[in-house]
Amino acid sequence: MNARTKSQSAFDRAKQVIPGGVNSPARAFGGVGGTPVFIARGERQFLYDIDGNRYLDYVGSWGPHILGHRHPKVITAIQEALETGTSFGAPTEQESVLAELIVDAVPSIEKVRMVNSGTEATMSAIRVARGFTGRDLIVKFAGCYHGHVDSLLVQAGSGALTLGTPSSPGVPEGCTKDTLVLSYNKVEELQGAFRQHGDKIACVILEPVVGNMGVVVPTEAFLQALRSLCTEHGSVLIFDEVMTGFRVAFGGAQERFGVTPDMTTLGKIVGGGLPVGAYGGRQDIMDKVSPVGPVYQAGTLSGNPLATASGIATLQTLKDENPYPQLEELSRKLCAGLSDAAQQAGLDHTVAQVGSMFTLFFNPDPVTSYAVSAKNNTERFSRYFHGMLNRGYYLPCSQFEANFLSAAHTDEDVQATIEAAREVLSEIG
Ligand code: KE4
């Protein structure tokens, strides 16, 4: 491992002209300390930094690269699209191809609108749900992240019903006064919210498998309660599948768990590494969207040819090659090995895994909600993170994030990762 001196000087340069030297705070190593690694290129399951080091990548650009970096079919599709131009601001047939792939794959989606990020998707879906129901109240869950949408940047409240207070300066009280924050997996809280506010709740939005607390798995009772209460009260159930869509199954968490929401938001994998978000759902809801209906939403680069080509190639390859059984099996093997390594090192830990997203928590208890997740030993995590990084394993730089396996990872990669973790965990103590 070469010293990361070029990353350090690149970071010093970047901080002169970019806030914190990064274009997204998630990359800033804020939770683990140290200097972000500046990347030169990605190839299959590997990242290469500007100091010539190679890393086995468990971030995959925070989810998009389920096929690995630069999959030949994706790169070829983007190159071919480049031959015809980059953006027209006019409809193209390829946008219908991508929309048809999404409609065929995702049980809840009868119609879909492309946007440019997961944040745009969730922001738009909430607006449509409010327009469709004529109601203002929205329900989210502490610890779930849905992008930097004003109405969702809400202080994660305690277990009780919490009328939202902004958790970021710049978000006026007015944007969050209609946001109720509940605890994930707490059915009784959800029932209480609907008893108190049922006919005023426009929508309930959640990550159907949480990635943003680290991986937190929903209980079946929680999912069933969400579905039945939203149906009973005419509220729109929104699954934010920006992370889980095409990740935990080709049809997302809703296919895996057999619970169909009214709307779904997508991102990450649906663009294969280029900027694509999408929101969709029942036809009667989506026909509220401009220009068919009165709810306005627009975007200069929405459905642009390059990102659309990347998304089509990614979804088509997933459909043709079906890497999901292999991803599941390798992820299970890795998680079992990590847990055994932590056990051998005598470290309190739990592991959560759904499909090819997983988290090793330095927490004695299974993490089922934000309150539990907040007890993670983040100091121990940062030592684990740097120990693995210095051995060539690139993990998410926060205990409150998911790791991702790609179809490019091999059994040998998994074995090597377990061995490295065994060394690191025995050292950090
Ligand atoms: P983007 O606007 O970053 O494309 O998507 C926002 C979003 C929405 N919903 C879920 C469930 C998400 O996980 C995200 C974004 N995820 C983070 C990582 N946990 C992206 C990394 C970053 O912010 O740089």
XYZ file of N, CA and C in Angstrom, residues 129 137-141 182 190 194 201-206 222 226 229-230 235-240 261 263:
81
model
N -48.156 12.746 -4.075
C -49.034 12.134 -3.064
C -49.894 13.201 -2.395
N -50.078 16.232 5.609
C -49.198 15.498 6.535
C -48.437 14.383 5.819
N -47.133 14.279 6.126
C -46.357 13.131 5.632
C -45.707 12.436 6.833
N -45.535 11.137 6.714
C -44.917 10.351 7.792
C -43.607 9.773 7.280
N -42.536 9.978 8.071
C -41.259 9.312 7.774
C -40.784 8.660 9.055
N -39.657 7.965 8.962
C -39.148 7.223 10.114
C -37.729 7.666 10.447
N -41.643 8.980 13.038
C -41.925 7.827 13.902
C -40.692 6.931 13.988
N -47.137 3.620 14.668
C -47.786 3.853 13.378
C -49.302 3.863 13.549
N -51.982 7.029 12.885
C -53.188 6.977 12.043
C -54.452 7.205 12.861
N -53.228 12.340 6.651
C -51.919 11.832 6.199
C -51.946 11.615 4.687
N -51.153 12.392 3.985
C -51.049 12.248 2.529
C -50.272 10.986 2.170
N -49.157 10.782 2.857
C -48.325 9.623 2.497
C -47.451 9.200 3.662
N -47.005 7.973 3.564
C -45.995 7.414 4.463
C -44.837 6.986 3.565
N -43.636 7.470 3.874
C -42.474 7.104 3.060
C -41.449 6.407 3.933
N -40.896 5.319 3.413
C -39.877 4.588 4.168
C -38.930 3.880 3.206
N -44.583 -4.974 10.594
C -44.448 -3.539 10.277
C -44.898 -3.283 8.837
N -48.175 -1.117 7.651
C -48.047 0.027 6.739
C -49.055 -0.095 5.605
N -52.888 0.057 6.972
C -53.295 1.380 7.491
C -53.375 2.416 6.366
N -52.438 2.367 5.426
C -52.510 3.325 4.308
C -53.752 3.057 3.465
N -54.232 6.869 2.469
C -52.908 7.506 2.390
C -52.052 6.762 1.384
N -51.129 7.469 0.742
C -50.267 6.856 -0.276
C -49.059 6.218 0.405
N -48.851 4.930 0.200
C -47.670 4.247 0.748
C -46.554 4.336 -0.286
N -45.463 5.002 0.103
C -44.316 5.181 -0.804
C -43.140 4.356 -0.306
N -42.692 3.411 -1.110
C -41.435 2.703 -0.825
C -40.300 3.463 -1.514
N -39.399 3.976 -0.699
C -38.211 4.611 -1.274
C -37.206 3.486 -1.573
N -46.473 -1.241 -2.539
C -46.829 0.129 -2.163
C -47.683 0.764 -3.241
N -46.727 3.917 -4.475
C -45.700 4.596 -5.275
C -44.333 4.067 -4.874
